[in-house]
Amino acid sequence: MFSFFKKKTVPDSTPTPPAAPVAPAADIVTAAPASVEPAPAAAVTTPPVTAAPASSVAPAKPSWTERLKSGLAKTRDKLGKQLAGLFGGGKIDEDLYEELEAVLLTSDMGMDATSHLLRDVRERVSLKGLKDASELKGALKEALVELIQPLEQPLQTHGKKPYVIMLAGVNGAGKTTSIGKLAKYFQSQGKSVLLAAGDTFRAAAREQLIAWGERNNVTVIAQQSGDAAAVCYDAMQAAMARGIDIVIADTAGRLPTQLHLMEEIKKVKRVIQKAIPDAPHEVVLVLDANIGQNAINQVVAFDQALGLTGLILTKLDGTAKGGVIAGIAKQHPVPLRFIGVGEGIDDLRPFSTRDFVDALFD
């Protein structure tokens, strides 16, 4: 039995008569295609329609570039300080290249990306006739930009309504939090958003997503327990009935080695396709930057299971392993749609190669 949860309006001080059997908004939502008994006063509420309270004047918020630099501080401290020692002066020789290799490897770029960057840097040094170590920084920056540039492919949601985004990932990667931030991001573009609470395994996942929905004034389709595929199917039906622009479907966290759970997430995708044949239009894997090179193994496994179209890399502010982006670009390139560098609602932004590399070195 499905229940659709939305924020309840604040009760009036005047006593009210008994509630009507069914809220009018519930008629818009179509339940999953099964024999369904009348909902026993299920609380289906719409997002609060009252205007948000006017925010008080606050200090100027740091720009995205400033937040990105701050978020990459740990990676920059580890990579940049070591590179500063290399680029401080002296001649370019084999000893310098060996030291550069060690620095790149310790920043979690991986062997493949490191070898690629070293070959590229050597070619640039030879072509430009560079002699001094201080000139090597520019060559390395350009080599890194060229390597990860193919990952910069902003998400385009026009042309489909609703545009369905399905999120996957392991527990703790930041899926549910990322969904809330994505909802805010799309709302800022004037789009209507609906969330599907498809993580029916984790006890607090549904409540967490509902809280995000209330915070962003977004409808959340959820049920207390049951089949994740059914929740997502019902969300597709509701989105089509209401003319929603964007649907973001959460799924249960799972390890790629848990084959039976990987089969379940494949089922969720198939059920979404039954409701909307060309959906999901975007299948996104959420990665925790703290896991470093293990992120590449997750990309490979989830891509094989679901056919990934994008990535979200979270928690870059809490790790010195930001170099894993280079490893993904070299070993298993999948478009990096967004990166997260903080806990704030606006700290998830589209990935920009040049901004990332500049923040990493400067």
mmCIF file of C-alpha atoms in Angstrom:
data_model
loop_
_atom_site.group_PDB
_atom_site.id
_atom_site.type_symbol
_atom_site.label_atom_id
_atom_site.label_comp_id
_atom_site.label_asym_id
_atom_site.label_seq_id
_atom_site.Cartn_x
_atom_site.Cartn_y
_atom_site.Cartn_z
ATOM 1 C CA MET A 1 0.000 0.000 0.000
ATOM 2 C CA PHE A 2 1.596 3.205 -1.059
ATOM 3 C CA SER A 3 1.588 6.426 0.918
ATOM 4 C CA PHE A 4 2.638 9.743 -0.496
ATOM 5 C CA PHE A 5 4.248 12.033 2.041
ATOM 6 C CA LYS A 6 4.302 15.804 1.844
ATOM 7 C CA LYS A 7 4.704 18.481 4.417
ATOM 8 C CA LYS A 8 1.650 19.168 6.518
ATOM 9 C CA THR A 9 0.526 22.751 6.825
ATOM 10 C CA VAL A 10 0.588 24.381 10.248
ATOM 11 C CA PRO A 11 -2.819 23.894 11.908
ATOM 12 C CA ASP A 12 -5.023 26.914 12.484
ATOM 13 C CA SER A 13 -5.752 27.870 16.025
ATOM 14 C CA THR A 14 -9.503 27.535 15.312
ATOM 15 C CA PRO A 15 -10.810 23.995 15.879
ATOM 16 C CA THR A 16 -11.415 22.215 12.618
ATOM 17 C CA PRO A 17 -13.958 19.547 11.736
ATOM 18 C CA PRO A 18 -12.793 15.971 11.104
ATOM 19 C CA ALA A 19 -10.490 15.650 8.120
ATOM 20 C CA ALA A 20 -11.935 14.746 4.760
ATOM 21 C CA PRO A 21 -11.364 11.117 3.747
ATOM 22 C CA VAL A 22 -8.938 11.928 0.944
ATOM 23 C CA ALA A 23 -6.994 15.089 0.199
ATOM 24 C CA PRO A 24 -7.803 16.448 -3.275
ATOM 25 C CA ALA A 25 -4.162 16.280 -4.375
ATOM 26 C CA ALA A 26 -4.158 12.511 -3.872
ATOM 27 C CA ASP A 27 -6.471 12.067 -6.829
ATOM 28 C CA ILE A 28 -3.652 13.195 -9.128
ATOM 29 C CA VAL A 29 -1.358 10.360 -8.130
ATOM 30 C CA THR A 30 -1.860 6.997 -9.806
ATOM 31 C CA ALA A 31 -0.989 3.960 -7.700
ATOM 32 C CA ALA A 32 1.084 1.099 -9.022
ATOM 33 C CA PRO A 33 -0.813 -1.281 -11.340
ATOM 34 C CA ALA A 34 -2.117 -3.702 -8.752
ATOM 35 C CA SER A 35 -5.422 -4.183 -6.999
ATOM 36 C CA VAL A 36 -5.436 -1.439 -4.428
ATOM 37 C CA GLU A 37 -7.828 -0.927 -1.540
ATOM 38 C CA PRO A 38 -8.985 2.607 -0.710
ATOM 39 C CA ALA A 39 -6.253 4.417 1.173
ATOM 40 C CA PRO A 40 -7.147 4.652 4.866
ATOM 41 C CA ALA A 41 -6.681 8.371 5.411
ATOM 42 C CA ALA A 42 -3.165 8.255 4.023
ATOM 43 C CA ALA A 43 -1.498 11.583 4.630
ATOM 44 C CA VAL A 44 -0.905 12.956 1.169
ATOM 45 C CA THR A 45 0.021 16.575 1.537
ATOM 46 C CA THR A 46 1.296 19.065 -0.944
ATOM 47 C CA PRO A 47 4.491 21.042 -0.468
ATOM 48 C CA PRO A 48 3.782 24.144 1.613
ATOM 49 C CA VAL A 49 2.436 26.883 -0.576
ATOM 50 C CA THR A 50 3.159 29.629 1.869
ATOM 51 C CA ALA A 51 5.880 31.987 0.827
ATOM 52 C CA ALA A 52 9.264 31.370 2.340
ATOM 53 C CA PRO A 53 10.145 33.872 5.047
ATOM 54 C CA ALA A 54 12.251 36.715 3.836
ATOM 55 C CA SER A 55 15.841 36.010 4.660
ATOM 56 C CA SER A 56 17.627 38.541 6.768
ATOM 57 C CA VAL A 57 20.592 40.356 5.373
ATOM 58 C CA ALA A 58 23.612 38.086 5.692
ATOM 59 C CA PRO A 59 27.294 38.542 4.969
ATOM 60 C CA ALA A 60 28.314 38.062 1.369
ATOM 61 C CA LYS A 61 28.625 34.349 0.589
ATOM 62 C CA PRO A 62 31.938 33.164 -0.872
ATOM 63 C CA SER A 63 31.865 32.634 -4.619
ATOM 64 C CA TRP A 64 31.878 29.134 -6.090
ATOM 65 C CA THR A 65 35.518 29.569 -7.118
ATOM 66 C CA GLU A 66 36.469 30.466 -3.546
ATOM 67 C CA ARG A 67 34.502 27.522 -2.163
ATOM 68 C CA LEU A 68 36.078 25.197 -4.715
ATOM 69 C CA LYS A 69 39.569 26.316 -3.721
ATOM 70 C CA SER A 70 38.677 25.892 -0.071
ATOM 71 C CA GLY A 71 37.146 22.471 -0.737
ATOM 72 C CA LEU A 72 40.240 21.261 -2.559
ATOM 73 C CA ALA A 73 42.574 22.558 0.135
ATOM 74 C CA LYS A 74 43.585 19.093 1.370
ATOM 75 C CA THR A 75 44.372 17.812 -2.114
ATOM 76 C CA ARG A 76 46.138 21.055 -3.002
ATOM 77 C CA ASP A 77 48.177 20.988 0.207
ATOM 78 C CA LYS A 78 49.333 17.460 -0.516
ATOM 79 C CA LEU A 79 49.893 17.899 -4.237
ATOM 80 C CA GLY A 80 50.690 21.598 -4.489
ATOM 81 C CA LYS A 81 53.234 21.824 -1.712
ATOM 82 C CA GLN A 82 55.181 18.875 -3.062
ATOM 83 C CA LEU A 83 55.047 20.286 -6.569
ATOM 84 C CA ALA A 84 56.189 23.668 -5.296
ATOM 85 C CA GLY A 85 59.376 22.027 -4.135
ATOM 86 C CA LEU A 86 59.880 20.455 -7.544
ATOM 87 C CA PHE A 87 59.126 23.619 -9.490
ATOM 88 C CA GLY A 88 61.216 25.845 -7.286
ATOM 89 C CA GLY A 89 64.158 25.870 -9.665
ATOM 90 C CA GLY A 90 66.936 23.771 -11.084
ATOM 91 C CA LYS A 91 67.169 21.901 -14.324
ATOM 92 C CA ILE A 92 64.730 19.410 -15.804
ATOM 93 C CA ASP A 93 66.271 15.939 -15.626
ATOM 94 C CA GLU A 94 65.372 12.318 -14.929
ATOM 95 C CA ASP A 95 65.575 12.815 -11.180
ATOM 96 C CA LEU A 96 62.950 15.545 -11.451
ATOM 97 C CA TYR A 97 60.657 13.307 -13.490
ATOM 98 C CA GLU A 98 60.988 10.535 -10.901
ATOM 99 C CA GLU A 99 60.048 12.931 -8.112
ATOM 100 C CA LEU A 100 57.090 14.179 -10.150
ATOM 101 C CA GLU A 101 55.910 10.606 -10.663
ATOM 102 C CA ALA A 102 55.977 9.956 -6.920
ATOM 103 C CA VAL A 103 53.979 13.131 -6.213
ATOM 104 C CA LEU A 104 51.275 12.259 -8.757
ATOM 105 C CA LEU A 105 50.934 8.712 -7.456
ATOM 106 C CA THR A 106 50.508 9.858 -3.858
ATOM 107 C CA SER A 107 47.681 12.190 -4.922
ATOM 108 C CA ASP A 108 45.664 9.104 -6.032
ATOM 109 C CA MET A 109 45.876 9.705 -9.752
ATOM 110 C CA GLY A 110 46.784 6.077 -10.297
ATOM 111 C CA MET A 111 49.521 4.479 -12.370
ATOM 112 C CA ASP A 112 47.781 4.779 -15.747
ATOM 113 C CA ALA A 113 47.000 8.483 -15.386
ATOM 114 C CA THR A 114 50.428 9.215 -13.909
ATOM 115 C CA SER A 115 52.223 7.486 -16.784
ATOM 116 C CA HIS A 116 50.053 9.334 -19.284
ATOM 117 C CA LEU A 117 50.758 12.706 -17.666
ATOM 118 C CA LEU A 118 54.499 12.078 -17.520
ATOM 119 C CA ARG A 119 54.623 11.202 -21.228
ATOM 120 C CA ASP A 120 52.576 14.281 -22.055
ATOM 121 C CA VAL A 121 54.766 16.555 -19.927
ATOM 122 C CA ARG A 122 57.940 15.163 -21.510
ATOM 123 C CA GLU A 123 56.558 15.876 -24.983
ATOM 124 C CA ARG A 124 55.614 19.432 -24.020
ATOM 125 C CA VAL A 125 59.044 20.047 -22.513
ATOM 126 C CA SER A 126 60.711 18.768 -25.677
ATOM 127 C CA LEU A 127 58.462 20.712 -28.076
ATOM 128 C CA LYS A 128 58.769 23.991 -26.177
ATOM 129 C CA GLY A 129 62.433 23.550 -25.347
ATOM 130 C CA LEU A 130 61.853 23.996 -21.610
ATOM 131 C CA LYS A 131 64.994 23.830 -19.494
ATOM 132 C CA ASP A 132 64.121 25.118 -16.035
ATOM 133 C CA ALA A 133 62.021 23.222 -13.488
ATOM 134 C CA SER A 134 59.966 26.344 -12.790
ATOM 135 C CA GLU A 135 58.558 26.067 -16.329
ATOM 136 C CA LEU A 136 57.261 22.564 -15.668
ATOM 137 C CA LYS A 137 54.189 23.694 -13.717
ATOM 138 C CA GLY A 138 52.476 25.167 -16.770
ATOM 139 C CA ALA A 139 53.207 22.050 -18.807
ATOM 140 C CA LEU A 140 51.722 19.806 -16.103
ATOM 141 C CA LYS A 141 48.602 21.958 -15.753
ATOM 142 C CA GLU A 142 47.911 21.852 -19.483
ATOM 143 C CA ALA A 143 48.524 18.094 -19.603
ATOM 144 C CA LEU A 144 46.060 17.564 -16.730
ATOM 145 C CA VAL A 145 43.426 19.805 -18.348
ATOM 146 C CA GLU A 146 43.733 17.870 -21.606
ATOM 147 C CA LEU A 147 43.382 14.531 -19.795
ATOM 148 C CA ILE A 148 40.230 15.312 -17.802
ATOM 149 C CA GLN A 149 38.561 17.722 -20.250
ATOM 150 C CA PRO A 150 36.419 14.932 -21.807
ATOM 151 C CA LEU A 151 34.715 14.452 -18.424
ATOM 152 C CA GLU A 152 33.290 17.973 -18.557
ATOM 153 C CA GLN A 153 29.864 17.402 -20.095
ATOM 154 C CA PRO A 154 27.134 19.454 -18.380
ATOM 155 C CA LEU A 155 23.825 17.684 -17.878
ATOM 156 C CA GLN A 156 21.199 18.732 -20.444
ATOM 157 C CA THR A 157 17.620 18.096 -19.337
ATOM 158 C CA HIS A 158 15.658 19.776 -22.114
ATOM 159 C CA GLY A 159 13.617 17.789 -24.617
ATOM 160 C CA LYS A 160 12.134 15.295 -22.132
ATOM 161 C CA LYS A 161 9.282 15.844 -19.683
ATOM 162 C CA PRO A 162 9.595 14.452 -17.183
ATOM 163 C CA TYR A 163 13.366 14.090 -17.368
ATOM 164 C CA VAL A 164 14.166 11.102 -15.155
ATOM 165 C CA ILE A 165 17.439 10.891 -13.235
ATOM 166 C CA MET A 166 18.225 7.642 -11.422
ATOM 167 C CA LEU A 167 20.930 7.730 -8.743
ATOM 168 C CA ALA A 168 22.982 4.750 -7.576
ATOM 169 C CA GLY A 169 25.922 4.224 -5.260
ATOM 170 C CA VAL A 170 27.185 2.502 -2.143
ATOM 171 C CA ASN A 171 25.976 3.359 1.340
ATOM 172 C CA GLY A 172 27.571 6.515 2.694
ATOM 173 C CA ALA A 173 28.534 7.972 -0.678
ATOM 174 C CA GLY A 174 26.125 10.879 -0.245
ATOM 175 C CA LYS A 175 23.270 9.874 -2.559
ATOM 176 C CA THR A 176 20.382 11.221 -0.543
ATOM 177 C CA THR A 177 22.151 14.475 0.288
ATOM 178 C CA SER A 178 23.090 14.903 -3.368
ATOM 179 C CA ILE A 179 19.440 14.425 -4.357
ATOM 180 C CA GLY A 180 18.417 17.287 -2.096
ATOM 181 C CA LYS A 181 21.099 19.533 -3.562
ATOM 182 C CA LEU A 182 20.166 18.554 -7.112
ATOM 183 C CA ALA A 183 16.541 19.412 -6.390
ATOM 184 C CA LYS A 184 17.600 22.873 -5.270
ATOM 185 C CA TYR A 185 19.852 23.254 -8.317
ATOM 186 C CA PHE A 186 17.059 22.450 -10.759
ATOM 187 C CA GLN A 187 14.579 24.618 -8.869
ATOM 188 C CA SER A 188 16.960 27.550 -9.292
ATOM 189 C CA GLN A 189 16.519 27.027 -13.045
ATOM 190 C CA GLY A 190 12.750 27.356 -12.705
ATOM 191 C CA LYS A 191 12.042 23.622 -13.067
ATOM 192 C CA SER A 192 9.534 21.610 -11.067
ATOM 193 C CA VAL A 193 11.003 18.599 -9.271
ATOM 194 C CA LEU A 194 9.619 15.373 -7.813
ATOM 195 C CA LEU A 195 11.628 12.940 -5.676
ATOM 196 C CA ALA A 196 11.184 9.168 -5.484
ATOM 197 C CA ALA A 197 12.293 7.617 -2.193
ATOM 198 C CA GLY A 198 13.459 4.346 -3.717
ATOM 199 C CA ASP A 199 15.904 3.476 -0.938
ATOM 200 C CA THR A 200 13.571 1.178 1.005
ATOM 201 C CA PHE A 201 16.394 -0.724 2.732
ATOM 202 C CA ARG A 202 18.102 1.936 4.853
ATOM 203 C CA ALA A 203 15.953 2.772 7.842
ATOM 204 C CA ALA A 204 16.399 6.554 7.783
ATOM 205 C CA ALA A 205 16.638 7.038 4.015
ATOM 206 C CA ARG A 206 12.944 7.754 3.489
ATOM 207 C CA GLU A 207 12.782 10.238 6.370
ATOM 208 C CA GLN A 208 15.985 11.929 5.225
ATOM 209 C CA LEU A 209 14.669 12.390 1.700
ATOM 210 C CA ILE A 210 11.323 13.676 2.971
ATOM 211 C CA ALA A 211 13.201 16.222 5.088
ATOM 212 C CA TRP A 212 15.123 17.354 2.014
ATOM 213 C CA GLY A 213 11.854 17.589 0.114
ATOM 214 C CA GLU A 214 10.288 19.757 2.803
ATOM 215 C CA ARG A 215 13.345 21.986 2.906
ATOM 216 C CA ASN A 216 13.208 22.503 -0.866
ATOM 217 C CA ASN A 217 9.403 22.623 -1.128
ATOM 218 C CA VAL A 218 9.420 19.471 -3.291
ATOM 219 C CA THR A 219 6.966 16.570 -3.402
ATOM 220 C CA VAL A 220 8.370 13.204 -2.282
ATOM 221 C CA ILE A 221 6.781 9.901 -3.323
ATOM 222 C CA ALA A 222 7.492 7.301 -0.659
ATOM 223 C CA GLN A 223 6.169 4.317 1.246
ATOM 224 C CA GLN A 224 7.065 3.016 4.651
ATOM 225 C CA SER A 225 8.376 -0.303 3.373
ATOM 226 C CA GLY A 226 8.220 -2.492 0.331
ATOM 227 C CA ASP A 227 9.503 -2.667 -3.198
ATOM 228 C CA ALA A 228 11.762 0.126 -4.460
ATOM 229 C CA ALA A 229 10.750 -0.515 -8.059
ATOM 230 C CA ALA A 230 7.081 0.024 -7.163
ATOM 231 C CA VAL A 231 7.892 3.353 -5.496
ATOM 232 C CA CYS A 232 9.761 4.514 -8.590
ATOM 233 C CA TYR A 233 6.943 3.348 -10.890
ATOM 234 C CA ASP A 234 4.414 5.298 -8.891
ATOM 235 C CA ALA A 235 6.669 8.371 -8.969
ATOM 236 C CA MET A 236 6.780 8.202 -12.783
ATOM 237 C CA GLN A 237 2.986 8.052 -12.913
ATOM 238 C CA ALA A 238 2.659 10.986 -10.534
ATOM 239 C CA ALA A 239 5.193 13.056 -12.482
ATOM 240 C CA MET A 240 3.382 12.520 -15.777
ATOM 241 C CA ALA A 241 0.026 13.370 -14.202
ATOM 242 C CA ARG A 242 1.332 16.579 -12.671
ATOM 243 C CA GLY A 243 3.471 17.757 -15.575
ATOM 244 C CA ILE A 244 6.701 17.622 -13.541
ATOM 245 C CA ASP A 245 9.938 18.672 -15.266
ATOM 246 C CA ILE A 246 12.507 16.605 -13.326
ATOM 247 C CA VAL A 247 12.159 13.302 -11.443
ATOM 248 C CA ILE A 248 15.074 12.208 -9.252
ATOM 249 C CA ALA A 249 14.896 8.585 -8.089
ATOM 250 C CA ASP A 250 16.888 7.404 -5.094
ATOM 251 C CA THR A 251 17.929 3.744 -4.853
ATOM 252 C CA ALA A 252 19.260 1.592 -2.041
ATOM 253 C CA GLY A 253 22.985 1.716 -1.421
ATOM 254 C CA ARG A 254 24.813 -1.442 -2.378
ATOM 255 C CA LEU A 255 28.294 -2.753 -2.986
ATOM 256 C CA PRO A 256 29.062 -3.849 -6.543
ATOM 257 C CA THR A 257 30.140 -7.227 -5.155
ATOM 258 C CA GLN A 258 26.606 -7.882 -3.823
ATOM 259 C CA LEU A 259 25.323 -9.483 -6.998
ATOM 260 C CA HIS A 260 21.752 -10.068 -5.800
ATOM 261 C CA LEU A 261 21.421 -6.409 -4.860
ATOM 262 C CA MET A 262 22.853 -5.340 -8.209
ATOM 263 C CA GLU A 263 20.103 -7.417 -9.834
ATOM 264 C CA GLU A 264 17.516 -5.543 -7.788
ATOM 265 C CA ILE A 265 18.754 -2.167 -8.980
ATOM 266 C CA LYS A 266 18.575 -3.458 -12.571
ATOM 267 C CA LYS A 267 14.927 -4.296 -11.842
ATOM 268 C CA VAL A 268 14.302 -0.710 -10.712
ATOM 269 C CA LYS A 269 15.630 0.541 -14.037
ATOM 270 C CA ARG A 270 13.436 -1.892 -15.985
ATOM 271 C CA VAL A 271 10.320 -0.857 -14.062
ATOM 272 C CA ILE A 272 11.028 2.823 -14.711
ATOM 273 C CA GLN A 273 11.233 1.940 -18.403
ATOM 274 C CA LYS A 274 7.792 0.309 -18.216
ATOM 275 C CA ALA A 275 6.324 3.607 -17.053
ATOM 276 C CA ILE A 276 8.365 5.807 -19.435
ATOM 277 C CA PRO A 277 9.968 3.728 -22.217
ATOM 278 C CA ASP A 278 12.984 5.977 -22.833
ATOM 279 C CA ALA A 279 13.668 6.565 -19.135
ATOM 280 C CA PRO A 280 15.754 6.847 -17.072
ATOM 281 C CA HIS A 281 17.329 9.543 -19.207
ATOM 282 C CA GLU A 282 20.301 9.832 -16.866
ATOM 283 C CA VAL A 283 21.850 7.105 -14.689
ATOM 284 C CA VAL A 284 24.239 8.691 -12.208
ATOM 285 C CA LEU A 285 26.700 7.018 -9.866
ATOM 286 C CA VAL A 286 27.467 8.971 -6.687
ATOM 287 C CA LEU A 287 31.071 8.507 -5.541
ATOM 288 C CA ASP A 288 32.740 9.413 -2.259
ATOM 289 C CA ALA A 289 36.075 11.073 -3.080
ATOM 290 C CA ASN A 290 37.550 9.662 0.145
ATOM 291 C CA ILE A 291 37.796 6.158 -1.347
ATOM 292 C CA GLY A 292 40.419 7.249 -3.887
ATOM 293 C CA GLN A 293 41.311 4.658 -6.503
ATOM 294 C CA ASN A 294 38.506 2.335 -5.343
ATOM 295 C CA ALA A 295 36.162 4.776 -7.062
ATOM 296 C CA ILE A 296 37.344 3.442 -10.412
ATOM 297 C CA ASN A 297 36.291 -0.107 -9.465
ATOM 298 C CA GLN A 298 32.831 1.183 -8.565
ATOM 299 C CA VAL A 299 32.523 3.054 -11.861
ATOM 300 C CA VAL A 300 33.371 -0.094 -13.807
ATOM 301 C CA ALA A 301 30.964 -2.341 -11.850
ATOM 302 C CA PHE A 302 27.976 0.021 -11.917
ATOM 303 C CA ASP A 303 28.563 0.901 -15.554
ATOM 304 C CA GLN A 304 28.434 -2.764 -16.496
ATOM 305 C CA ALA A 305 25.208 -3.242 -14.515
ATOM 306 C CA LEU A 306 23.312 -0.074 -15.393
ATOM 307 C CA GLY A 307 25.041 1.716 -18.244
ATOM 308 C CA LEU A 308 26.151 4.889 -16.466
ATOM 309 C CA THR A 309 25.697 8.239 -18.163
ATOM 310 C CA GLY A 310 27.169 10.435 -15.445
ATOM 311 C CA LEU A 311 29.002 10.723 -12.128
ATOM 312 C CA ILE A 312 28.734 12.877 -9.025
ATOM 313 C CA LEU A 313 31.900 13.118 -6.908
ATOM 314 C CA THR A 314 31.126 14.178 -3.341
ATOM 315 C CA LYS A 315 33.136 15.104 -0.236
ATOM 316 C CA LEU A 316 36.118 16.552 -2.079
ATOM 317 C CA ASP A 317 36.493 18.946 0.839
ATOM 318 C CA GLY A 318 37.255 16.092 3.220
ATOM 319 C CA THR A 319 40.016 14.293 1.357
ATOM 320 C CA ALA A 320 43.430 14.698 -0.219
ATOM 321 C CA LYS A 321 42.480 12.204 -2.961
ATOM 322 C CA GLY A 322 40.993 14.606 -5.497
ATOM 323 C CA GLY A 323 43.450 13.303 -8.062
ATOM 324 C CA VAL A 324 41.181 10.294 -8.586
ATOM 325 C CA ILE A 325 39.384 12.367 -11.246
ATOM 326 C CA ALA A 326 42.450 11.948 -13.447
ATOM 327 C CA GLY A 327 42.368 8.191 -12.812
ATOM 328 C CA ILE A 328 38.711 7.973 -13.874
ATOM 329 C CA ALA A 329 39.415 10.035 -16.986
ATOM 330 C CA LYS A 330 42.192 7.689 -18.037
ATOM 331 C CA GLN A 331 40.854 4.277 -17.050
ATOM 332 C CA HIS A 332 37.065 4.453 -17.398
ATOM 333 C CA PRO A 333 35.861 7.878 -18.533
ATOM 334 C CA VAL A 334 32.230 8.661 -17.671
ATOM 335 C CA PRO A 335 31.018 12.284 -17.739
ATOM 336 C CA LEU A 336 31.499 13.969 -14.371
ATOM 337 C CA ARG A 337 28.263 15.937 -14.042
ATOM 338 C CA PHE A 338 28.695 17.468 -10.577
ATOM 339 C CA ILE A 339 31.240 17.762 -7.784
ATOM 340 C CA GLY A 340 30.557 18.484 -4.126
ATOM 341 C CA VAL A 341 32.916 20.488 -1.925
ATOM 342 C CA GLY A 342 30.883 21.088 1.226
ATOM 343 C CA GLU A 343 27.721 20.499 3.230
ATOM 344 C CA GLY A 344 25.866 23.588 2.018
ATOM 345 C CA ILE A 345 22.835 23.330 -0.266
ATOM 346 C CA ASP A 346 24.759 25.212 -2.965
ATOM 347 C CA ASP A 347 28.001 23.241 -2.628
ATOM 348 C CA LEU A 348 27.167 20.826 -5.452
ATOM 349 C CA ARG A 349 27.954 22.364 -8.836
ATOM 350 C CA PRO A 350 28.566 21.282 -12.435
ATOM 351 C CA PHE A 351 32.130 20.132 -12.995
ATOM 352 C CA SER A 352 34.474 22.572 -14.744
ATOM 353 C CA THR A 353 37.863 21.242 -15.805
ATOM 354 C CA ARG A 354 39.631 24.592 -15.837
ATOM 355 C CA ASP A 355 38.185 25.681 -12.484
ATOM 356 C CA PHE A 356 39.177 22.354 -10.931
ATOM 357 C CA VAL A 357 42.756 22.428 -12.203
ATOM 358 C CA ASP A 358 43.229 26.093 -11.288
ATOM 359 C CA ALA A 359 41.922 25.429 -7.774
ATOM 360 C CA LEU A 360 44.251 22.454 -7.499
ATOM 361 C CA PHE A 361 47.417 24.370 -8.361
ATOM 362 C CA ASP A 362 46.816 27.994 -7.367
#
